[in-house]
Amino acid sequence: MLVYRIGKEQYSTDLSGLGAKLFGGRWNRVGTPCVYTSQSRALALLEFSVNMGFDSIIPNLSFTVIEIQEDLIEEISMESLPNNWKAIPASSSTKTFGSDKLIQSSFPIIRVPSVIIPNEFNFIINPTNIDPSAIKIVAVEEYQYDYRIKT
């Protein structure tokens, strides 16, 4: 299965989860490394766009296309999510829920719904719990950000 992430070109092959560990995210607390990916390039771009301020977006980005094994994914049901999982900004209960899942699950990848489009999914990879042979960067594609998305 292919998943996608977008970011600065210099970090396109970094699957360590360091950025998420340093800054946290909707599904992880600061200190918990993970790699945020999406089921499509379009969803990855939407997720990136809503989480970045206009002035902090650089024009030269890249999509990283990553192949993951489907049997390594834990599908999280909507019923098991915290009631406020869609809160903006992300709630501490959602960060705790995701961090606990990433740390405690026997699956190295969790599938969670997107707040932007709840019928589409993001795949959060725990880089400390995955065999490196189970995840492969297939391509890195240059992308010129279209600022019309943010205006």
Tab-separated table of C-alpha atoms in Angstrom:
chain	number	residue	atom	x	y	z
A	1	MET	CA	0.000	0.000	0.000
A	2	LEU	CA	1.244	3.494	-0.814
A	3	VAL	CA	0.974	6.452	1.583
A	4	TYR	CA	2.150	10.032	1.148
A	5	ARG	CA	3.726	12.828	3.111
A	6	ILE	CA	4.695	16.348	2.139
A	7	GLY	CA	7.369	18.547	3.579
A	8	LYS	CA	10.626	20.334	3.091
A	9	GLU	CA	12.808	18.596	0.559
A	10	GLN	CA	15.705	18.261	3.019
A	11	TYR	CA	13.566	16.003	5.238
A	12	SER	CA	11.971	13.945	2.456
A	13	THR	CA	13.841	10.743	3.299
A	14	ASP	CA	13.808	11.178	7.080
A	15	LEU	CA	11.503	8.561	8.593
A	16	SER	CA	12.808	8.978	12.149
A	17	GLY	CA	9.754	10.883	13.396
A	18	LEU	CA	11.996	13.538	14.930
A	19	GLY	CA	9.835	16.496	13.850
A	20	ALA	CA	6.718	15.034	15.476
A	21	LYS	CA	8.759	14.067	18.540
A	22	LEU	CA	9.990	17.643	18.952
A	23	PHE	CA	6.730	19.468	18.233
A	24	GLY	CA	3.906	16.973	18.739
A	25	GLY	CA	0.826	16.713	16.566
A	26	ARG	CA	-2.850	15.811	16.696
A	27	TRP	CA	-2.068	12.137	17.392
A	28	ASN	CA	1.145	12.404	19.422
A	29	ARG	CA	2.516	14.223	22.432
A	30	VAL	CA	5.876	15.955	22.382
A	31	GLY	CA	8.435	13.212	23.025
A	32	THR	CA	6.648	10.527	20.989
A	33	PRO	CA	8.247	10.044	17.569
A	34	CYS	CA	5.992	9.258	14.626
A	35	VAL	CA	5.686	9.864	10.908
A	36	TYR	CA	2.424	11.361	9.650
A	37	THR	CA	1.306	10.097	6.240
A	38	SER	CA	-1.946	10.202	4.277
A	39	GLN	CA	-3.820	7.940	1.890
A	40	SER	CA	-3.356	10.378	-1.016
A	41	ARG	CA	-1.204	13.281	-2.120
A	42	ALA	CA	-4.275	15.538	-1.996
A	43	LEU	CA	-5.036	14.681	1.639
A	44	ALA	CA	-1.365	15.079	2.587
A	45	LEU	CA	-1.422	18.551	0.999
A	46	LEU	CA	-4.636	19.516	2.802
A	47	GLU	CA	-3.272	18.319	6.146
A	48	PHE	CA	-0.038	20.224	5.560
A	49	SER	CA	-1.879	23.378	4.510
A	50	VAL	CA	-4.200	23.566	7.516
A	51	ASN	CA	-1.313	22.989	9.908
A	52	MET	CA	1.039	25.620	8.481
A	53	GLY	CA	0.717	29.374	8.628
A	54	PHE	CA	0.852	31.239	5.327
A	55	ASP	CA	4.195	32.852	6.126
A	56	SER	CA	5.856	29.582	7.132
A	57	ILE	CA	5.158	27.720	3.886
A	58	ILE	CA	8.144	27.561	1.583
A	59	PRO	CA	7.381	27.078	-2.112
A	60	ASN	CA	9.780	24.187	-2.743
A	61	LEU	CA	8.452	21.056	-1.108
A	62	SER	CA	8.364	17.385	-1.935
A	63	PHE	CA	5.981	14.498	-1.703
A	64	THR	CA	7.488	11.333	-0.288
A	65	VAL	CA	5.776	8.194	-1.540
A	66	ILE	CA	6.111	5.386	0.983
A	67	GLU	CA	5.178	1.746	0.619
A	68	ILE	CA	3.902	0.080	3.778
A	69	GLN	CA	2.631	-3.422	4.484
A	70	GLU	CA	-1.121	-3.465	5.090
A	71	ASP	CA	-0.897	-6.222	7.699
A	72	LEU	CA	1.052	-3.810	9.922
A	73	ILE	CA	-1.839	-1.340	10.204
A	74	GLU	CA	-4.192	-1.124	13.162
A	75	GLU	CA	-7.460	0.411	12.014
A	76	ILE	CA	-8.804	2.653	14.742
A	77	SER	CA	-12.609	2.739	14.851
A	78	MET	CA	-14.442	6.058	15.168
A	79	GLU	CA	-16.185	4.712	18.275
A	80	SER	CA	-12.889	4.246	20.102
A	81	LEU	CA	-11.667	7.809	19.496
A	82	PRO	CA	-11.901	10.475	22.201
A	83	ASN	CA	-15.159	12.463	21.888
A	84	ASN	CA	-13.229	15.632	21.079
A	85	TRP	CA	-10.846	14.140	18.494
A	86	LYS	CA	-11.867	16.793	15.947
A	87	ALA	CA	-11.137	19.727	18.284
A	88	ILE	CA	-9.104	22.611	16.896
A	89	PRO	CA	-6.492	22.903	18.210
A	90	ALA	CA	-6.010	19.219	18.903
A	91	SER	CA	-6.992	18.166	22.412
A	92	SER	CA	-4.600	16.662	24.910
A	93	SER	CA	-6.854	13.581	25.079
A	94	THR	CA	-6.329	12.969	21.359
A	95	LYS	CA	-2.572	13.403	21.720
A	96	THR	CA	-2.563	10.972	24.652
A	97	PHE	CA	-4.805	8.486	22.824
A	98	GLY	CA	-2.536	8.462	19.752
A	99	SER	CA	0.696	8.338	21.740
A	100	ASP	CA	-0.586	5.440	23.833
A	101	LYS	CA	-1.698	3.560	20.705
A	102	LEU	CA	1.648	4.124	19.018
A	103	ILE	CA	3.588	2.976	22.077
A	104	GLN	CA	1.380	0.077	23.237
A	105	SER	CA	0.070	-1.394	19.998
A	106	SER	CA	1.656	-4.456	18.492
A	107	PHE	CA	0.997	-2.746	15.144
A	108	PRO	CA	3.636	-0.191	14.064
A	109	ILE	CA	1.111	1.842	12.033
A	110	ILE	CA	-2.257	3.213	13.090
A	111	ARG	CA	-4.974	4.347	10.696
A	112	VAL	CA	-6.941	7.363	11.918
A	113	PRO	CA	-9.604	9.481	10.231
A	114	SER	CA	-8.736	12.915	8.914
A	115	VAL	CA	-10.378	15.825	10.725
A	116	ILE	CA	-10.640	17.610	7.371
A	117	ILE	CA	-12.323	14.688	5.580
A	118	PRO	CA	-13.375	12.075	8.170
A	119	ASN	CA	-14.044	9.456	5.451
A	120	GLU	CA	-10.393	9.602	4.417
A	121	PHE	CA	-7.472	8.424	6.491
A	122	ASN	CA	-4.056	9.269	7.776
A	123	PHE	CA	-1.525	6.595	8.631
A	124	ILE	CA	0.726	7.301	11.598
A	125	ILE	CA	3.927	5.274	11.618
A	126	ASN	CA	5.837	4.469	14.796
A	127	PRO	CA	9.451	4.394	13.548
A	128	THR	CA	10.656	2.751	16.764
A	129	ASN	CA	8.333	-0.246	16.332
A	130	ILE	CA	8.726	-1.121	12.663
A	131	ASP	CA	11.124	-3.409	10.864
A	132	PRO	CA	12.985	-1.180	8.381
A	133	SER	CA	12.297	-3.723	5.630
A	134	ALA	CA	8.534	-3.217	6.130
A	135	ILE	CA	8.659	0.410	5.005
A	136	LYS	CA	10.163	1.643	1.782
A	137	ILE	CA	10.475	5.054	0.180
A	138	VAL	CA	9.333	4.505	-3.395
A	139	ALA	CA	9.765	8.052	-4.706
A	140	VAL	CA	10.454	11.631	-3.757
A	141	GLU	CA	8.588	14.037	-6.014
A	142	GLU	CA	9.294	17.760	-6.184
A	143	TYR	CA	6.261	19.945	-5.538
A	144	GLN	CA	5.877	23.687	-6.029
A	145	TYR	CA	3.333	24.905	-3.463
A	146	ASP	CA	0.338	26.702	-4.973
A	147	TYR	CA	-0.391	29.587	-2.609
A	148	ARG	CA	-3.962	29.860	-3.905
A	149	ILE	CA	-4.681	27.021	-1.480
A	150	LYS	CA	-4.126	29.408	1.432
A	151	THR	CA	-5.731	32.572	0.040
